[in-house]
CSV table of C-alpha atoms in Angstrom, one decimal:
chain,number,residue,atom,x,y,z
A,1,MET,CA,88.4,80.6,77.1
A,2,ARG,CA,91.5,81.6,75.5
A,3,ILE,CA,92.7,85.2,76.2
A,4,LEU,CA,95.2,87.5,74.9
A,5,MET,CA,96.6,89.8,77.4
A,6,THR,CA,99.1,92.8,76.6
A,7,THR,CA,100.8,94.3,79.4
A,8,ASP,CA,103.6,97.1,80.3
A,9,THR,CA,106.8,95.9,81.6
A,10,VAL,CA,107.9,99.7,82.8
A,11,GLY,CA,105.5,100.2,85.6
A,12,GLY,CA,103.0,98.6,88.1
A,13,VAL,CA,100.9,97.3,85.2
A,14,TRP,CA,103.5,94.2,85.0
A,15,ASN,CA,102.1,93.3,88.6
A,16,PHE,CA,98.6,93.8,88.0
A,17,THR,CA,98.8,91.4,85.0
A,18,CYS,CA,101.0,88.8,86.6
A,19,GLU,CA,98.0,88.7,89.2
A,20,LEU,CA,95.5,88.6,86.9
A,21,ALA,CA,96.8,86.0,84.5
A,22,GLN,CA,97.7,83.5,87.3
A,23,GLY,CA,94.1,83.9,88.6
A,24,LEU,CA,92.7,83.2,85.0
A,25,LEU,CA,95.0,80.2,84.6
A,26,ALA,CA,94.2,78.8,87.8
A,27,GLY,CA,90.3,79.0,86.8
A,28,GLY,CA,91.0,76.8,83.4
A,29,ALA,CA,91.6,79.8,81.2
A,30,GLY,CA,94.5,79.8,78.5
A,31,VAL,CA,96.6,83.1,78.4
A,32,CYS,CA,98.7,84.4,75.8
A,33,LEU,CA,100.7,87.3,76.8
A,34,GLY,CA,102.5,90.1,75.0
A,35,SER,CA,104.7,92.7,77.1
A,36,LEU,CA,105.4,96.2,75.6
A,37,GLY,CA,107.5,99.2,76.7
A,38,ARG,CA,111.0,97.6,77.1
A,39,SER,CA,112.8,94.4,77.3
A,40,PRO,CA,111.6,92.2,80.1
A,41,ASP,CA,114.3,92.3,83.2
A,42,VAL,CA,115.2,89.3,84.8
A,43,ALA,CA,112.3,88.8,87.2
A,44,GLN,CA,109.9,89.2,84.5
A,45,ARG,CA,111.4,86.6,82.5
A,46,ARG,CA,111.6,84.4,85.3
A,47,TRP,CA,107.9,84.7,86.3
A,48,ALA,CA,106.9,83.9,82.7
A,49,SER,CA,109.2,80.7,82.6
A,50,GLU,CA,107.6,79.9,86.0
A,51,ARG,CA,103.8,80.1,84.5
A,52,LYS,CA,105.1,78.1,81.3
A,53,ARG,CA,106.4,75.3,83.7
A,54,GLU,CA,103.0,75.4,85.9
A,55,TRP,CA,100.8,75.6,82.8
A,56,GLY,CA,102.0,74.2,79.9
A,57,ALA,CA,100.4,74.9,76.5
A,58,SER,CA,97.7,76.9,78.6
A,59,PHE,CA,100.5,79.9,78.6
A,60,HIS,CA,102.4,81.6,76.2
A,61,TYR,CA,104.6,84.9,76.7
A,62,GLU,CA,105.8,87.0,73.9
A,63,PRO,CA,107.9,89.9,74.6
A,64,LEU,CA,107.2,92.6,71.7
A,65,ASP,CA,109.9,95.2,70.8
A,66,ALA,CA,107.7,98.2,70.8
A,67,PRO,CA,107.2,101.5,72.8
A,68,LEU,CA,104.1,102.2,75.0
A,69,GLU,CA,101.5,104.9,73.7
A,70,TRP,CA,102.9,107.5,76.1
A,71,MET,CA,106.5,107.1,75.6
A,72,GLU,CA,108.7,109.9,73.6
A,73,GLU,CA,108.9,107.8,70.5
A,74,ASN,CA,105.5,106.6,69.9
A,75,ASP,CA,105.1,106.6,66.5
A,76,CYS,CA,105.2,102.6,66.2
A,77,ALA,CA,103.4,102.1,69.4
A,78,TYR,CA,100.4,100.4,67.6
A,79,SER,CA,101.5,99.8,64.2
A,80,GLY,CA,104.8,97.8,65.4
A,81,PRO,CA,103.2,95.2,67.4
A,82,ALA,CA,100.0,94.9,65.8
A,83,PRO,CA,100.8,92.5,63.2
A,84,SER,CA,102.5,90.2,65.7
A,85,LEU,CA,99.4,90.3,68.2
A,86,LEU,CA,97.0,89.5,65.3
A,87,GLN,CA,99.3,86.5,64.3
A,88,LEU,CA,99.0,85.4,68.2
A,89,ILE,CA,95.4,85.7,68.3
A,90,HIS,CA,95.2,83.4,65.2
A,91,GLU,CA,97.9,80.8,66.3
A,92,PHE,CA,96.6,80.8,70.0
A,93,ARG,CA,92.8,80.4,68.8
A,94,VAL,CA,92.1,83.4,71.0
A,95,ASP,CA,88.4,84.1,72.2
A,96,LEU,CA,88.9,87.6,73.6
A,97,LEU,CA,91.5,90.3,74.1
A,98,HIS,CA,92.3,92.3,77.4
A,99,SER,CA,94.6,95.2,76.6
A,100,SER,CA,96.4,97.4,79.1
A,101,GLN,CA,97.2,99.7,76.2
A,102,PHE,CA,94.4,101.8,74.8
A,103,CYS,CA,95.6,101.7,71.1
A,104,PHE,CA,94.8,98.0,70.6
A,105,GLY,CA,91.2,98.0,71.4
A,106,ALA,CA,91.3,99.4,67.9
A,107,LEU,CA,92.7,95.7,66.2
A,108,PRO,CA,90.6,94.6,63.5
A,109,VAL,CA,89.4,91.3,64.8
A,110,GLY,CA,86.1,89.8,65.5
A,111,ILE,CA,86.5,89.0,69.2
A,112,PRO,CA,85.4,91.0,72.2
A,113,LYS,CA,87.7,93.6,73.2
A,114,ILE,CA,88.2,94.8,76.4
A,115,VAL,CA,90.8,97.7,77.6
A,116,THR,CA,91.8,98.6,81.2
A,117,ALA,CA,92.6,102.0,81.5
A,118,HIS,CA,95.3,102.5,84.4
A,119,SER,CA,96.0,105.9,83.7
A,120,ASP,CA,96.2,108.3,81.0
A,121,VAL,CA,98.3,111.5,79.6
A,122,TYR,CA,95.7,113.9,79.9
A,123,SER,CA,94.4,113.0,83.5
A,124,TRP,CA,98.3,112.9,84.3
A,125,ALA,CA,98.7,116.5,83.2
A,126,GLU,CA,95.4,117.7,85.0
A,127,CYS,CA,97.0,116.7,88.1
A,128,CYS,CA,100.5,117.2,87.5
A,129,ARG,CA,100.7,120.5,85.3
A,130,GLY,CA,97.4,122.1,85.4
A,131,GLY,CA,95.9,120.4,82.5
A,132,ILE,CA,98.7,122.0,80.4
A,133,LEU,CA,100.4,119.9,77.5
A,134,GLU,CA,102.3,121.4,74.8
A,135,ASP,CA,101.3,120.6,71.4
A,136,SER,CA,103.5,118.1,69.6
A,137,SER,CA,103.5,115.4,67.1
A,138,TRP,CA,103.8,113.2,70.1
A,139,LEU,CA,100.9,114.3,71.7
A,140,ARG,CA,98.8,114.0,68.4
A,141,ARG,CA,99.7,110.8,67.9
A,142,TYR,CA,99.1,109.9,71.5
A,143,THR,CA,95.6,111.3,71.3
A,144,LYS,CA,94.8,109.5,68.0
A,145,MET,CA,95.8,106.3,68.9
A,146,VAL,CA,94.0,106.5,72.4
A,147,ALA,CA,90.6,107.8,71.0
A,148,ARG,CA,90.7,105.1,68.0
A,149,GLY,CA,91.5,102.2,70.6
A,150,LEU,CA,88.8,103.5,73.4
A,151,ALA,CA,86.1,104.0,70.3
A,152,ALA,CA,86.5,100.4,68.9
A,153,ALA,CA,86.6,98.8,72.1
A,154,ASP,CA,83.7,96.6,73.4
A,155,TRP,CA,84.3,97.4,77.0
A,156,VAL,CA,86.7,99.7,78.9
A,157,VAL,CA,87.7,99.2,82.6
A,158,THR,CA,88.9,101.3,85.1
A,159,PRO,CA,90.5,100.6,88.5
A,160,THR,CA,88.7,103.5,90.3
A,161,ARG,CA,85.5,105.7,89.9
A,162,TRP,CA,87.8,108.6,89.9
A,163,MET,CA,89.8,107.2,87.0
A,164,ALA,CA,86.5,106.6,85.2
A,165,ASP,CA,85.3,110.1,85.4
A,166,ALA,CA,88.5,111.3,84.5
A,167,LEU,CA,88.7,109.3,81.4
A,168,SER,CA,85.1,110.4,80.4
A,169,ARG,CA,86.2,113.8,80.6
A,170,ASN,CA,88.9,113.7,78.1
A,171,PHE,CA,87.9,111.2,75.5
A,172,ALA,CA,84.6,109.9,74.0
A,173,LEU,CA,83.7,106.6,75.3
A,174,PRO,CA,81.2,104.0,73.6
A,175,ARG,CA,79.7,103.6,77.0
A,176,PRO,CA,80.4,104.3,80.8
A,177,PRO,CA,83.5,102.3,82.0
A,178,VAL,CA,83.2,99.3,84.2
A,179,VAL,CA,85.0,99.8,87.7
A,180,LEU,CA,86.9,96.9,88.6
A,181,ALA,CA,89.3,97.4,91.7
A,182,ASN,CA,93.0,96.2,91.5
A,183,GLY,CA,93.8,93.4,93.7
A,184,ARG,CA,97.1,92.1,95.2
A,185,SER,CA,97.7,88.9,97.3
A,186,LEU,CA,101.4,88.7,98.4
A,187,PRO,CA,103.5,85.3,98.8
A,188,ALA,CA,103.6,84.0,102.1
A,189,THR,CA,106.9,84.6,103.8
A,190,GLY,CA,108.8,82.0,106.0
A,191,THR,CA,110.3,84.0,108.5
A,192,ALA,CA,109.1,87.2,110.4
A,193,LEU,CA,111.3,90.1,109.6
A,194,PRO,CA,112.2,92.6,112.3
A,195,ARG,CA,110.1,95.5,111.9
A,196,ARG,CA,112.4,98.8,112.2
A,197,LEU,CA,111.3,102.5,112.8
A,198,GLN,CA,111.8,103.7,109.1
A,199,ALA,CA,109.5,104.7,106.3
A,200,VAL,CA,109.8,103.7,102.8
A,201,THR,CA,108.4,104.7,99.5
A,202,ALA,CA,108.6,103.3,96.2
A,203,GLY,CA,108.0,104.5,92.6
A,204,ARG,CA,109.8,106.2,89.3
A,205,LEU,CA,111.6,109.0,90.8
A,206,TRP,CA,111.7,110.5,87.2
A,207,ASP,CA,107.8,111.0,87.1
A,208,GLU,CA,106.2,114.1,88.1
A,209,ALA,CA,103.1,112.3,89.3
A,210,LYS,CA,104.9,110.3,92.3
A,211,ASN,CA,106.1,113.9,93.7
A,212,ILE,CA,108.8,112.2,95.2
A,213,SER,CA,110.9,115.5,95.3
A,214,LEU,CA,108.3,116.4,98.5
A,215,LEU,CA,110.6,114.2,100.7
A,216,ALA,CA,113.6,116.9,100.0
A,217,GLU,CA,111.2,119.7,102.1
A,218,ILE,CA,111.2,117.7,105.4
A,219,HIS,CA,113.3,116.9,108.3
A,220,ALA,CA,112.1,113.7,109.2
A,221,PRO,CA,112.3,111.9,112.6
A,222,LEU,CA,113.0,108.5,111.2
A,223,PRO,CA,114.9,107.4,108.0
A,224,ILE,CA,113.1,107.5,104.8
A,225,LEU,CA,114.2,104.9,102.1
A,226,VAL,CA,113.2,105.2,98.4
A,227,ALA,CA,113.2,102.6,96.1
A,228,GLY,CA,112.7,103.2,92.4
A,229,GLU,CA,114.1,103.9,89.1
A,230,ALA,CA,116.0,107.4,88.6
A,231,GLY,CA,115.4,107.8,84.8
A,232,LEU,CA,113.5,106.8,81.8
A,233,GLY,CA,114.5,108.2,78.2
A,234,ARG,CA,116.5,111.3,77.5
A,235,SER,CA,114.3,113.9,79.0
A,236,SER,CA,113.6,112.3,82.2
A,237,THR,CA,114.9,113.8,85.4
A,238,ALA,CA,115.5,112.3,88.7
A,239,ALA,CA,113.4,114.0,91.8
A,240,SER,CA,115.6,115.5,94.6
A,241,LEU,CA,115.4,113.4,97.5
A,242,GLY,CA,117.0,115.8,100.5
A,243,ASP,CA,117.9,113.4,103.3
A,244,ALA,CA,116.2,110.4,102.1
A,245,ILE,CA,118.2,107.5,100.9
A,246,SER,CA,117.9,106.2,97.2
A,247,LEU,CA,117.9,102.6,97.1
A,248,GLY,CA,117.8,102.2,93.0
A,249,VAL,CA,115.6,99.6,91.5
A,250,LEU,CA,114.6,96.8,93.7
A,251,SER,CA,113.7,93.1,92.6
A,252,PRO,CA,109.8,92.2,93.6
A,253,ALA,CA,111.1,90.1,96.7
A,254,ALA,CA,113.6,92.6,98.0
A,255,LEU,CA,111.1,95.1,97.7
A,256,LEU,CA,108.5,93.4,99.6
A,257,ASP,CA,111.0,92.5,102.3
A,258,LEU,CA,111.7,96.0,102.6
A,259,PHE,CA,108.0,96.7,102.9
A,260,ARG,CA,107.9,93.9,106.0
A,261,GLN,CA,110.6,95.5,107.7
A,262,SER,CA,109.4,99.3,107.6
A,263,ALA,CA,107.1,100.8,110.0
A,264,VAL,CA,105.6,103.3,107.7
A,265,TYR,CA,104.8,103.7,103.8
A,266,ILE,CA,104.7,107.4,102.3
A,267,CYS,CA,102.6,107.7,99.0
A,268,THR,CA,103.7,111.4,97.9
A,269,SER,CA,101.8,111.0,94.6
A,270,VAL,CA,99.7,113.9,93.1
A,271,TYR,CA,98.3,111.6,90.4
A,272,GLU,CA,97.7,108.1,91.5
A,273,PRO,CA,94.6,106.2,89.7
A,274,PHE,CA,94.8,103.4,92.2
A,275,GLY,CA,98.4,102.6,93.7
A,276,LEU,CA,99.6,99.1,94.1
A,277,ALA,CA,102.8,99.8,95.6
A,278,PRO,CA,100.8,101.4,98.9
A,279,LEU,CA,98.4,98.2,98.5
A,280,GLU,CA,101.4,95.9,98.7
A,281,ALA,CA,102.9,98.0,102.1
A,282,GLY,CA,99.6,98.0,103.6
A,283,LEU,CA,99.4,94.1,103.2
A,284,SER,CA,102.9,94.0,104.5
A,285,GLY,CA,102.0,95.6,107.9
A,286,CYS,CA,102.9,99.6,107.0
A,287,ALA,CA,101.0,102.3,108.2
A,288,VAL,CA,99.8,104.2,105.0
A,289,LEU,CA,100.4,107.9,104.8
A,290,ALA,CA,99.0,109.0,101.5
A,291,SER,CA,98.8,112.4,99.8
A,292,ASP,CA,95.3,114.1,100.0
A,293,ILE,CA,93.8,113.3,96.7
A,294,PRO,CA,90.6,112.0,95.6
A,295,SER,CA,91.6,108.9,94.1
A,296,LEU,CA,93.7,107.5,97.1
A,297,ARG,CA,90.6,108.6,99.3
A,298,GLU,CA,88.6,106.5,97.4
A,299,VAL,CA,90.8,103.6,97.7
A,300,TRP,CA,92.0,103.9,101.1
A,301,ARG,CA,89.1,105.8,102.9
A,302,SER,CA,89.9,105.5,107.2
A,303,GLY,CA,92.9,102.8,106.1
A,304,ALA,CA,95.3,105.8,105.8
A,305,LEU,CA,96.3,108.9,107.1
A,306,TYR,CA,96.5,111.7,104.8
A,307,PHE,CA,98.8,114.5,104.4
A,308,GLN,CA,98.1,117.9,102.5
A,309,ASP,CA,101.9,119.2,102.0
A,310,ALA,CA,105.5,118.6,103.5
A,311,ALA,CA,104.7,120.3,106.9
A,312,SER,CA,101.7,118.2,107.3
A,313,LEU,CA,103.7,115.0,106.3
A,314,ALA,CA,106.6,115.8,108.8
A,315,GLU,CA,103.7,116.3,111.7
A,316,LEU,CA,102.1,112.9,111.0
A,317,LEU,CA,105.7,111.3,111.0
A,318,GLN,CA,106.7,112.7,114.4
A,319,LYS,CA,103.4,111.9,115.9
A,320,LEU,CA,103.7,108.2,114.7
A,321,CYS,CA,107.5,108.0,116.0
A,322,GLY,CA,106.5,109.6,119.3
A,323,GLN,CA,103.5,107.4,120.1
A,324,PRO,CA,103.9,103.8,119.3
A,325,ARG,CA,100.2,102.9,120.2
A,326,ASP,CA,99.0,105.6,117.4
A,327,LEU,CA,101.6,104.0,114.9
A,328,ALA,CA,100.2,100.4,115.7
A,329,ALA,CA,96.6,101.5,115.3
A,330,ALA,CA,97.4,103.4,112.0
A,331,GLN,CA,99.3,100.0,110.8
A,332,LEU,CA,96.1,97.7,111.8
A,333,ARG,CA,93.8,99.9,109.9
A,334,SER,CA,95.9,100.1,106.6
A,335,ALA,CA,96.2,96.4,106.7
A,336,CYS,CA,92.5,95.9,107.4
A,337,ARG,CA,92.0,98.3,104.5
A,338,ALA,CA,94.5,96.7,102.3
A,339,ARG,CA,92.6,93.0,102.8
A,340,ARG,CA,89.7,94.4,101.2
A,341,PHE,CA,91.7,94.1,97.6
A,342,PRO,CA,92.7,90.5,97.4
A,343,ALA,CA,93.7,89.4,93.9
A,344,GLU,CA,90.9,86.8,94.1
A,345,ARG,CA,88.4,89.2,94.2
A,346,MET,CA,89.8,91.2,91.1
A,347,VAL,CA,90.2,88.0,89.1
A,348,CYS,CA,86.6,87.2,89.7
A,349,GLY,CA,85.3,90.5,88.3
A,350,TYR,CA,87.2,90.2,85.4
A,351,ARG,CA,86.6,86.6,84.9
A,352,ARG,CA,82.6,87.3,85.0
A,353,LEU,CA,83.3,90.2,82.8
A,354,PHE,CA,84.8,88.1,80.1
A,355,GLU,CA,82.2,85.3,80.4
A,356,GLN,CA,79.5,87.6,80.1
A,357,ALA,CA,81.2,89.4,77.0
A,358,LEU,CA,81.8,86.1,75.3
A,359,PHE,CA,78.5,83.9,76.4
A,360,ARG,CA,75.8,86.6,77.3
A,361,GLY,CA,76.1,89.3,75.0
A,362,LEU,CA,77.8,92.6,75.5
A,363,PRO,CA,74.5,94.8,75.7
A,364,ALA,CA,73.7,92.9,79.0
A,365,LEU,CA,76.7,94.0,81.0
A,366,ARG,CA,75.7,97.5,81.3
A,367,GLU,CA,73.8,96.6,84.6
A,368,GLN,CA,75.8,93.5,85.5
A,369,ALA,CA,79.4,94.1,85.4
A,370,ILE,CA,80.1,96.9,87.8
A,371,TYR,CA,82.1,95.9,90.7
A,372,ALA,CA,82.1,98.2,93.6
A,373,THR,CA,85.0,98.5,96.0
C-alpha cells in the first residue's frame, strides 16, 4: 500500500501526521508526504530527514509552497499544489490519498480519497464568534474549496463525534463521517525531570479559539507559562497574558520537557475539536484543567477537571495548590485517560480504513470502519 498524505506545518496537524506516517511505515506501507502552510521549520525538516534515513525509498517528503484553505491569501490553496500532488501520485505510484486539507478530496484521480477534518472555519465561528462570519471573497473561496473537496472525497474522518456533527451541520457530506480518535505516544526520556508547582498551556496566541486571554483575568497562586506563536499574518493579534509568562515558540522536545516539569496543564480553548497538546501534557504527568466544552468532555470525560470561566479556573488552581493529594489524584486521572489514546490505536484504525477502501470496496465501510473512543 502506497499512500500520499498531505499535512499542515502551522498547527498540531503536523504531530498527527508524524504519528500516522511513522505507524504506517512501520506496518510496511510506503508514504509520500506533502506539506502546506509555510516552509517547514528546522525540527520538521529534521523529522523528515530521519524518516528518509530510516525507511529509504518507502518515504518521500515534498514541502509545497502553498497556503492553507483558511489562510488570508487562499486563492491558490488548491490550484497551486494540485499539479505537484498529481505528479507525486504518478511518480510514487500511489494507491490511496489521505489529505488533512479538505480541498484535495477534489483531485481528479481514480484512487480512494480520504479526508480528515481536523477543524473548519464555520464550526470555529460558531464557537468563537457566535456563528458570525463576514461575507468576503476569501470566505466564498474557502467555502467552495471545502464543499468541493468533501463532495468528491470517498470518506471523511473526524477525530471526535462532536466534530462529525459540526461538519455535518455546515456542509453536505456524501455519507456520515468515520470517527477515528487522534493518538499520541511520547518518546522515552532518559532522566526524570523535577516537577515544579507551575501550570503550563500551549497554543497559538493569535487564535481566538485558544482563548488564552482568559489567563489575563486571573491572579493565579502558581506561575503560569505559555508556549506558542504570537502571530501569523497581517491581521493576527497576540492575546493579553496578564501575569502569565510567554515562552515563545518551543521545539517539540523542549515543549515535552516543559510538560514533564509542570504540575498542571490548562486548556483554555473555546474551540478544540480534539486537542493534541493537552493529550501530550496528560501523558507527561500533568493534571489537565479543561474549558467546559462538549468536545473536551468527549475526549477527557472524568480525566480532566473543568472550568467555565476565569473565576472557576482560579478556584481550581487554588484548590490544587493547597491540596497536594488532590493534585496527585488529578494527575493520575489525566494520565490514565490520556493513555486511552495511544498512537498505535489511531494507526490501526486508519490502516483498517485504508485497507477496506482499497481491497473490500467502499460501500462495506459504513458499519465496519467506525472506531469508537
